[in-house]
mmCIF file of C-alpha atoms in Angstrom:
data_model
loop_
_atom_site.group_PDB
_atom_site.id
_atom_site.type_symbol
_atom_site.label_atom_id
_atom_site.label_comp_id
_atom_site.label_asym_id
_atom_site.label_seq_id
_atom_site.Cartn_x
_atom_site.Cartn_y
_atom_site.Cartn_z
ATOM 1 C CA MET A 3 -6.010 13.878 -85.850
ATOM 2 C CA ARG A 4 -7.886 16.311 -83.618
ATOM 3 C CA PRO A 5 -11.430 17.554 -84.247
ATOM 4 C CA GLU A 6 -10.018 21.093 -83.957
ATOM 5 C CA ASP A 7 -7.992 20.486 -87.104
ATOM 6 C CA TRP A 8 -11.200 21.165 -89.047
ATOM 7 C CA HIS A 9 -11.577 24.898 -89.672
ATOM 8 C CA LEU A 10 -15.152 26.206 -90.060
ATOM 9 C CA THR A 11 -16.211 29.495 -91.613
ATOM 10 C CA ASP A 12 -19.264 31.215 -93.043
ATOM 11 C CA ASP A 13 -17.089 33.343 -95.348
ATOM 12 C CA LEU A 14 -17.251 31.985 -98.902
ATOM 13 C CA ASP A 15 -14.326 34.130 -100.064
ATOM 14 C CA GLU A 16 -12.110 32.807 -97.271
ATOM 15 C CA PHE A 17 -13.165 29.239 -98.040
ATOM 16 C CA LEU A 18 -12.389 29.551 -101.745
ATOM 17 C CA ALA A 19 -9.102 31.378 -101.111
ATOM 18 C CA ARG A 20 -7.922 28.484 -98.945
ATOM 19 C CA ALA A 21 -9.654 25.522 -100.616
ATOM 20 C CA GLY A 22 -10.164 26.660 -104.212
ATOM 21 C CA ASP A 23 -6.980 25.144 -105.633
ATOM 22 C CA PHE A 24 -7.726 21.869 -103.864
ATOM 23 C CA LEU A 25 -11.250 21.725 -105.285
ATOM 24 C CA ARG A 26 -10.098 22.570 -108.808
ATOM 25 C CA SER A 27 -7.342 19.937 -108.641
ATOM 26 C CA ARG A 28 -9.941 17.147 -108.953
ATOM 27 C CA PRO A 29 -12.999 18.749 -110.541
ATOM 28 C CA VAL A 30 -14.861 15.482 -111.202
ATOM 29 C CA ALA A 31 -14.517 14.273 -107.600
ATOM 30 C CA HIS A 32 -15.327 17.772 -106.316
ATOM 31 C CA ILE A 33 -18.177 18.576 -108.702
ATOM 32 C CA MET A 34 -20.731 19.373 -105.987
ATOM 33 C CA PRO A 35 -18.739 21.879 -103.881
ATOM 34 C CA LEU A 36 -17.459 23.547 -107.050
ATOM 35 C CA THR A 37 -20.993 23.867 -108.442
ATOM 36 C CA TRP A 38 -22.592 25.159 -105.271
ATOM 37 C CA ALA A 39 -19.738 27.526 -104.443
ATOM 38 C CA ALA A 40 -20.201 29.060 -107.895
ATOM 39 C CA ARG A 41 -23.951 29.410 -107.289
ATOM 40 C CA LEU A 42 -23.404 31.038 -103.906
ATOM 41 C CA ARG A 43 -20.886 33.454 -105.365
ATOM 42 C CA THR A 44 -23.344 34.431 -108.106
ATOM 43 C CA ARG A 45 -26.501 34.615 -105.996
ATOM 44 C CA GLY A 46 -25.105 35.586 -102.586
ATOM 45 C CA ALA A 47 -24.823 33.531 -99.408
ATOM 46 C CA ALA A 48 -28.373 34.429 -98.324
ATOM 47 C CA ALA A 49 -29.982 32.967 -101.451
ATOM 48 C CA TYR A 50 -30.795 29.677 -99.733
ATOM 49 C CA GLY A 51 -32.187 30.964 -96.456
ATOM 50 C CA ALA A 52 -31.671 33.527 -93.723
ATOM 51 C CA GLU A 53 -29.045 31.372 -92.024
ATOM 52 C CA ALA A 54 -25.531 31.630 -93.384
ATOM 53 C CA ALA A 55 -23.941 28.805 -95.320
ATOM 54 C CA VAL A 56 -21.236 26.874 -93.478
ATOM 55 C CA PHE A 57 -17.936 25.753 -95.006
ATOM 56 C CA GLY A 58 -15.135 23.649 -93.596
ATOM 57 C CA LEU A 59 -11.658 22.644 -94.588
ATOM 58 C CA LEU A 60 -8.896 20.430 -93.278
ATOM 59 C CA GLU A 61 -5.349 21.681 -93.815
ATOM 60 C CA ARG A 62 -1.990 20.040 -93.318
ATOM 61 C CA ASP A 63 1.429 21.508 -94.137
ATOM 62 C CA GLY A 64 -0.275 24.553 -95.601
ATOM 63 C CA GLU A 65 -2.393 22.566 -98.064
ATOM 64 C CA THR A 66 -6.103 21.760 -97.995
ATOM 65 C CA ARG A 67 -6.711 18.006 -97.831
ATOM 66 C CA ALA A 68 -10.515 17.870 -97.473
ATOM 67 C CA ALA A 69 -13.538 20.157 -97.375
ATOM 68 C CA PHE A 70 -17.293 20.339 -96.857
ATOM 69 C CA TYR A 71 -20.166 22.747 -97.305
ATOM 70 C CA ARG A 72 -23.719 23.227 -96.005
ATOM 71 C CA LEU A 73 -26.023 25.703 -97.710
ATOM 72 C CA SER A 74 -27.450 26.566 -94.298
ATOM 73 C CA PRO A 75 -27.240 25.079 -90.778
ATOM 74 C CA SER A 76 -30.655 23.481 -91.296
ATOM 75 C CA ARG A 77 -29.579 21.591 -94.430
ATOM 76 C CA GLY A 78 -27.490 18.495 -95.022
ATOM 77 C CA ILE A 79 -23.729 18.375 -95.353
ATOM 78 C CA SER A 80 -21.815 17.560 -98.540
ATOM 79 C CA LEU A 81 -18.258 16.234 -98.299
ATOM 80 C CA THR A 82 -15.210 15.805 -100.476
ATOM 81 C CA PRO A 83 -13.630 12.331 -100.199
ATOM 82 C CA LEU A 84 -12.531 11.654 -96.597
ATOM 83 C CA THR A 85 -10.563 8.955 -94.823
ATOM 84 C CA PRO A 86 -12.283 7.294 -91.833
ATOM 85 C CA GLU A 87 -10.010 9.298 -89.522
ATOM 86 C CA GLN A 88 -10.906 12.581 -91.203
ATOM 87 C CA ALA A 89 -14.626 11.715 -91.121
ATOM 88 C CA ASP A 90 -14.490 10.848 -87.419
ATOM 89 C CA ALA A 91 -12.684 14.082 -86.543
ATOM 90 C CA LEU A 92 -15.245 16.123 -88.497
ATOM 91 C CA ALA A 93 -18.197 14.353 -86.881
ATOM 92 C CA ALA A 94 -16.681 14.970 -83.441
ATOM 93 C CA ARG A 95 -16.076 18.642 -84.264
ATOM 94 C CA LEU A 96 -19.608 19.284 -85.495
ATOM 95 C CA ALA A 97 -21.216 17.359 -82.626
ATOM 96 C CA ALA A 98 -19.172 19.293 -80.057
ATOM 97 C CA LEU A 99 -20.315 22.573 -81.599
ATOM 98 C CA GLY A 100 -23.954 21.494 -81.342
ATOM 99 C CA HIS A 101 -24.635 21.039 -85.033
ATOM 100 C CA THR A 102 -27.579 18.922 -86.089
ATOM 101 C CA LEU A 103 -27.495 17.214 -89.472
ATOM 102 C CA PRO A 104 -30.517 15.980 -91.397
ATOM 103 C CA SER A 105 -28.365 14.240 -94.018
ATOM 104 C CA VAL A 106 -24.978 13.715 -95.631
ATOM 105 C CA SER A 107 -24.038 13.268 -99.296
ATOM 106 C CA ALA A 108 -20.673 12.311 -100.745
ATOM 107 C CA ASP A 109 -18.938 9.549 -102.648
ATOM 108 C CA HIS A 110 -20.279 6.267 -101.281
ATOM 109 C CA ASP A 111 -17.292 5.312 -99.106
ATOM 110 C CA THR A 112 -17.075 8.772 -97.537
ATOM 111 C CA ALA A 113 -20.816 9.013 -96.924
ATOM 112 C CA ALA A 114 -20.818 5.574 -95.265
ATOM 113 C CA VAL A 115 -17.893 6.259 -92.910
ATOM 114 C CA PHE A 116 -19.216 9.704 -91.984
ATOM 115 C CA ALA A 117 -22.711 8.315 -91.338
ATOM 116 C CA GLU A 118 -21.237 5.742 -88.966
ATOM 117 C CA ALA A 119 -19.063 8.379 -87.265
ATOM 118 C CA TRP A 120 -22.080 10.646 -86.819
ATOM 119 C CA ARG A 121 -23.999 7.742 -85.262
ATOM 120 C CA ARG A 122 -21.167 7.139 -82.772
ATOM 121 C CA HIS A 123 -20.911 10.791 -81.759
ATOM 122 C CA THR A 124 -24.602 11.703 -81.686
ATOM 123 C CA GLY A 125 -26.673 8.513 -81.554
ATOM 124 C CA ALA A 126 -28.483 9.499 -84.756
ATOM 125 C CA THR A 127 -29.595 6.568 -86.911
ATOM 126 C CA PRO A 128 -28.415 6.778 -90.539
ATOM 127 C CA THR A 129 -30.596 5.441 -93.348
ATOM 128 C CA LEU A 130 -29.401 5.118 -96.925
ATOM 129 C CA ARG A 131 -31.763 7.298 -98.980
ATOM 130 C CA VAL A 132 -30.264 7.241 -102.468
ATOM 131 C CA ARG A 133 -27.403 5.684 -104.381
ATOM 132 C CA LEU A 134 -26.139 7.399 -107.522
ATOM 133 C CA HIS A 135 -23.535 6.779 -110.201
ATOM 134 C CA LEU A 136 -21.415 9.694 -111.378
ATOM 135 C CA HIS A 137 -20.563 9.281 -115.072
ATOM 136 C CA ARG A 138 -17.952 11.070 -117.169
ATOM 137 C CA LEU A 139 -18.212 11.379 -120.937
ATOM 138 C CA GLY A 140 -15.723 9.322 -122.907
ATOM 139 C CA THR A 141 -16.436 9.226 -126.643
ATOM 140 C CA LEU A 142 -19.831 10.726 -127.435
ATOM 141 C CA THR A 143 -21.834 8.151 -129.395
ATOM 142 C CA PRO A 144 -25.115 9.558 -130.758
ATOM 143 C CA PRO A 145 -28.022 7.156 -131.187
ATOM 144 C CA SER A 146 -28.704 5.906 -134.683
ATOM 145 C CA PRO A 147 -31.177 6.782 -135.941
ATOM 146 C CA PHE A 148 -32.036 10.000 -134.135
ATOM 147 C CA PRO A 149 -35.724 10.359 -133.286
ATOM 148 C CA GLU A 150 -37.833 12.570 -135.488
ATOM 149 C CA GLY A 151 -37.795 16.220 -134.559
ATOM 150 C CA ARG A 152 -35.042 18.601 -133.596
ATOM 151 C CA GLY A 153 -33.134 19.994 -130.647
ATOM 152 C CA ARG A 154 -33.076 23.683 -129.857
ATOM 153 C CA PHE A 155 -31.921 25.826 -126.955
ATOM 154 C CA ALA A 156 -34.710 27.199 -124.796
ATOM 155 C CA GLY A 157 -35.115 30.977 -124.636
ATOM 156 C CA GLU A 158 -36.901 33.424 -122.370
ATOM 157 C CA GLN A 159 -40.102 32.898 -124.320
ATOM 158 C CA ASP A 160 -40.071 29.220 -123.295
ATOM 159 C CA LEU A 161 -40.166 29.780 -119.520
ATOM 160 C CA GLU A 162 -43.657 28.349 -118.941
ATOM 161 C CA GLN A 163 -42.914 25.144 -120.830
ATOM 162 C CA LEU A 164 -39.479 24.932 -119.203
ATOM 163 C CA MET A 165 -40.925 25.260 -115.696
ATOM 164 C CA GLY A 166 -43.544 22.630 -116.490
ATOM 165 C CA LEU A 167 -40.924 20.092 -117.539
ATOM 166 C CA CYS A 168 -38.744 20.901 -114.513
ATOM 167 C CA ARG A 169 -41.772 20.406 -112.248
ATOM 168 C CA GLY A 170 -42.237 16.984 -113.803
ATOM 169 C CA PHE A 171 -38.595 16.122 -113.205
ATOM 170 C CA ALA A 172 -38.689 17.301 -109.582
ATOM 171 C CA ALA A 173 -41.804 15.238 -108.917
ATOM 172 C CA ASP A 174 -40.216 12.148 -110.472
ATOM 173 C CA VAL A 175 -37.080 12.330 -108.313
ATOM 174 C CA GLY A 176 -38.871 13.394 -105.116
ATOM 175 C CA GLU A 177 -37.489 16.927 -104.838
ATOM 176 C CA ASP A 178 -39.623 19.069 -102.537
ATOM 177 C CA VAL A 179 -39.459 22.331 -104.461
ATOM 178 C CA THR A 180 -41.913 24.939 -105.690
ATOM 179 C CA ILE A 181 -41.356 25.898 -109.309
ATOM 180 C CA ASP A 182 -43.309 28.901 -110.544
ATOM 181 C CA ALA A 183 -42.541 32.323 -111.964
ATOM 182 C CA GLU A 184 -41.910 33.810 -108.515
ATOM 183 C CA SER A 185 -39.727 31.030 -107.118
ATOM 184 C CA TRP A 186 -37.895 30.141 -110.350
ATOM 185 C CA PRO A 187 -34.902 32.487 -109.881
ATOM 186 C CA ARG A 188 -34.174 30.925 -106.465
ATOM 187 C CA THR A 189 -34.312 27.304 -107.602
ATOM 188 C CA ARG A 190 -31.308 25.251 -108.686
ATOM 189 C CA PHE A 191 -32.905 24.985 -112.128
ATOM 190 C CA SER A 192 -32.709 28.632 -113.121
ATOM 191 C CA ASP A 193 -28.994 29.056 -113.851
ATOM 192 C CA LYS A 194 -28.717 26.371 -116.548
ATOM 193 C CA ASN A 195 -28.870 26.315 -120.310
ATOM 194 C CA TYR A 196 -31.523 23.945 -121.650
ATOM 195 C CA VAL A 197 -32.065 22.063 -124.846
ATOM 196 C CA PHE A 198 -35.591 21.036 -125.779
ATOM 197 C CA TRP A 199 -36.187 18.078 -128.013
ATOM 198 C CA GLU A 200 -39.207 18.973 -130.123
ATOM 199 C CA THR A 201 -41.385 16.699 -132.207
ATOM 200 C CA PRO A 202 -41.856 17.712 -135.876
ATOM 201 C CA ASP A 203 -44.922 19.770 -134.934
ATOM 202 C CA GLY A 204 -42.799 21.897 -132.547
ATOM 203 C CA THR A 205 -43.973 20.356 -129.245
ATOM 204 C CA PRO A 206 -41.216 20.186 -126.562
ATOM 205 C CA VAL A 207 -41.331 16.626 -125.210
ATOM 206 C CA SER A 208 -37.948 16.327 -123.508
ATOM 207 C CA LEU A 209 -35.228 18.534 -122.076
ATOM 208 C CA ALA A 210 -31.626 18.333 -120.968
ATOM 209 C CA GLY A 211 -29.992 21.008 -118.838
ATOM 210 C CA LEU A 212 -26.366 22.069 -118.618
ATOM 211 C CA ASN A 213 -24.858 23.711 -115.556
ATOM 212 C CA PRO A 214 -22.455 26.630 -116.025
ATOM 213 C CA MET A 215 -18.914 25.386 -116.626
ATOM 214 C CA VAL A 216 -16.663 25.331 -113.561
ATOM 215 C CA ALA A 217 -12.989 24.341 -113.513
ATOM 216 C CA GLY A 218 -13.344 23.136 -117.101
ATOM 217 C CA LEU A 219 -16.161 20.782 -116.159
ATOM 218 C CA SER A 220 -19.788 20.819 -117.346
ATOM 219 C CA GLN A 221 -22.545 18.842 -115.637
ATOM 220 C CA VAL A 222 -25.607 17.659 -117.528
ATOM 221 C CA ASP A 223 -28.609 18.092 -115.220
ATOM 222 C CA PRO A 224 -31.524 17.514 -115.367
ATOM 223 C CA VAL A 225 -32.675 15.194 -118.168
ATOM 224 C CA TYR A 226 -36.428 14.640 -118.390
ATOM 225 C CA THR A 227 -39.048 13.418 -120.840
ATOM 226 C CA ARG A 228 -42.777 13.831 -120.396
ATOM 227 C CA ALA A 229 -44.307 10.604 -119.104
ATOM 228 C CA ASP A 230 -46.610 10.268 -122.111
ATOM 229 C CA ARG A 231 -43.721 10.625 -124.595
ATOM 230 C CA ARG A 232 -41.150 8.195 -123.211
ATOM 231 C CA GLY A 233 -39.639 5.297 -125.102
ATOM 232 C CA HIS A 234 -38.899 7.188 -128.335
ATOM 233 C CA GLY A 235 -35.271 8.206 -127.736
ATOM 234 C CA TYR A 236 -36.012 11.860 -126.980
ATOM 235 C CA ALA A 237 -33.932 11.973 -123.770
ATOM 236 C CA ALA A 238 -30.944 10.468 -125.571
ATOM 237 C CA ALA A 239 -31.217 13.030 -128.348
ATOM 238 C CA ALA A 240 -31.471 15.959 -125.921
ATOM 239 C CA THR A 241 -28.513 14.649 -123.918
ATOM 240 C CA VAL A 242 -26.383 14.387 -127.051
ATOM 241 C CA GLU A 243 -27.252 17.978 -127.973
ATOM 242 C CA VAL A 244 -26.198 19.452 -124.602
ATOM 243 C CA SER A 245 -23.109 17.230 -124.495
ATOM 244 C CA ARG A 246 -22.063 18.572 -127.876
ATOM 245 C CA ALA A 247 -22.699 22.111 -126.654
ATOM 246 C CA ALA A 248 -20.506 21.540 -123.596
ATOM 247 C CA LEU A 249 -17.651 20.189 -125.690
ATOM 248 C CA ALA A 250 -17.996 23.037 -128.190
ATOM 249 C CA ALA A 251 -17.761 25.505 -125.307
ATOM 250 C CA GLY A 252 -14.414 23.998 -124.307
ATOM 251 C CA ALA A 253 -15.338 21.647 -121.464
ATOM 252 C CA THR A 254 -12.529 19.222 -120.639
ATOM 253 C CA ASP A 255 -14.957 16.943 -118.782
ATOM 254 C CA VAL A 256 -18.709 16.434 -119.088
ATOM 255 C CA VAL A 257 -20.418 14.543 -116.271
ATOM 256 C CA LEU A 258 -23.863 13.490 -115.122
ATOM 257 C CA PHE A 259 -25.451 11.587 -112.241
ATOM 258 C CA THR A 260 -27.817 8.634 -112.579
ATOM 259 C CA ASP A 261 -29.937 6.794 -110.041
ATOM 260 C CA ALA A 262 -28.175 3.489 -109.375
ATOM 261 C CA ALA A 263 -31.587 1.832 -109.033
ATOM 262 C CA ASN A 264 -32.664 2.799 -112.565
ATOM 263 C CA PRO A 265 -31.175 0.321 -115.060
ATOM 264 C CA THR A 266 -32.853 2.037 -118.008
ATOM 265 C CA SER A 267 -31.145 5.410 -117.550
ATOM 266 C CA ASN A 268 -27.798 3.822 -116.683
ATOM 267 C CA ALA A 269 -27.861 1.741 -119.856
ATOM 268 C CA LEU A 270 -28.930 4.751 -121.928
ATOM 269 C CA TYR A 271 -26.059 6.986 -120.871
ATOM 270 C CA ARG A 272 -23.491 4.239 -121.270
ATOM 271 C CA ARG A 273 -24.659 3.733 -124.843
ATOM 272 C CA LEU A 274 -24.091 7.450 -125.407
ATOM 273 C CA GLY A 275 -20.496 7.177 -124.196
ATOM 274 C CA TYR A 276 -20.794 8.068 -120.512
ATOM 275 C CA VAL A 277 -18.604 5.921 -118.252
ATOM 276 C CA PRO A 278 -19.280 5.425 -114.506
ATOM 277 C CA VAL A 279 -16.414 6.800 -112.403
ATOM 278 C CA VAL A 280 -17.651 6.833 -108.803
ATOM 279 C CA ASP A 281 -20.656 5.823 -106.719
ATOM 280 C CA TRP A 282 -22.397 8.537 -104.715
ATOM 281 C CA SER A 283 -24.707 8.131 -101.714
ATOM 282 C CA GLY A 284 -27.021 10.142 -99.507
ATOM 283 C CA TYR A 285 -27.862 9.166 -95.934
ATOM 284 C CA ASP A 286 -30.641 10.644 -93.813
ATOM 285 C CA PHE A 287 -30.252 10.912 -90.031
ATOM 286 C CA ALA A 288 -33.150 10.150 -87.701
#
């Protein structure tokens, strides 16, 4: 395989015309490029910076076999599953074109082989930053009993409370993002539907978000409970509510990511019926 076999473009329409069927053929494995391509199509390619997004695809016999995207040349790269040969050819192609990469994210095996290939071609040192589990919903199993209170979908009147909870989530997971009324429309949090779990007095103490459906797949993200209200089952209740909403809307698959290092959240979602299907990793490059 030659590095030149990888085709690069900054044209989202061209990328989706050539790679769209491939991405939709395995929506769970391709959840990230499907999600971000949909966001870029809705918001425009310039929504994540002045530099254009970069897309790549590998074709053979007229069919796409692999793909990647970067929201801008200054951001990390996200990959569909690659063989070691495909990863090495891509690393060689990007290095020859003078690309610099701060990070890579993909299923664990792909991220690991690409990180090693990038080290060989550039000398950059990869460091494992995060390990995630991608779960798919099997049979939804609500907790019994449910916590006191109720779930309800957030509306426009709830924006201040919604932003506050999303700020708490971002701080917990180490996302460097500003969340206020001005920046909200540009964040990854703004295009979701949210369920609050409220205590009987009407106080929102937990939320679960639901990404727009793509290729029949809905992703639950984020799930967050205020630090002073944890341990009462609120996150489980909110997750059940958005999972039900996704199924009612016709989703064929409902998925979510968990931090592999957090046994509490992994155990919680498995009790609710979510089954781990693939490990996911992010590497930073020094």
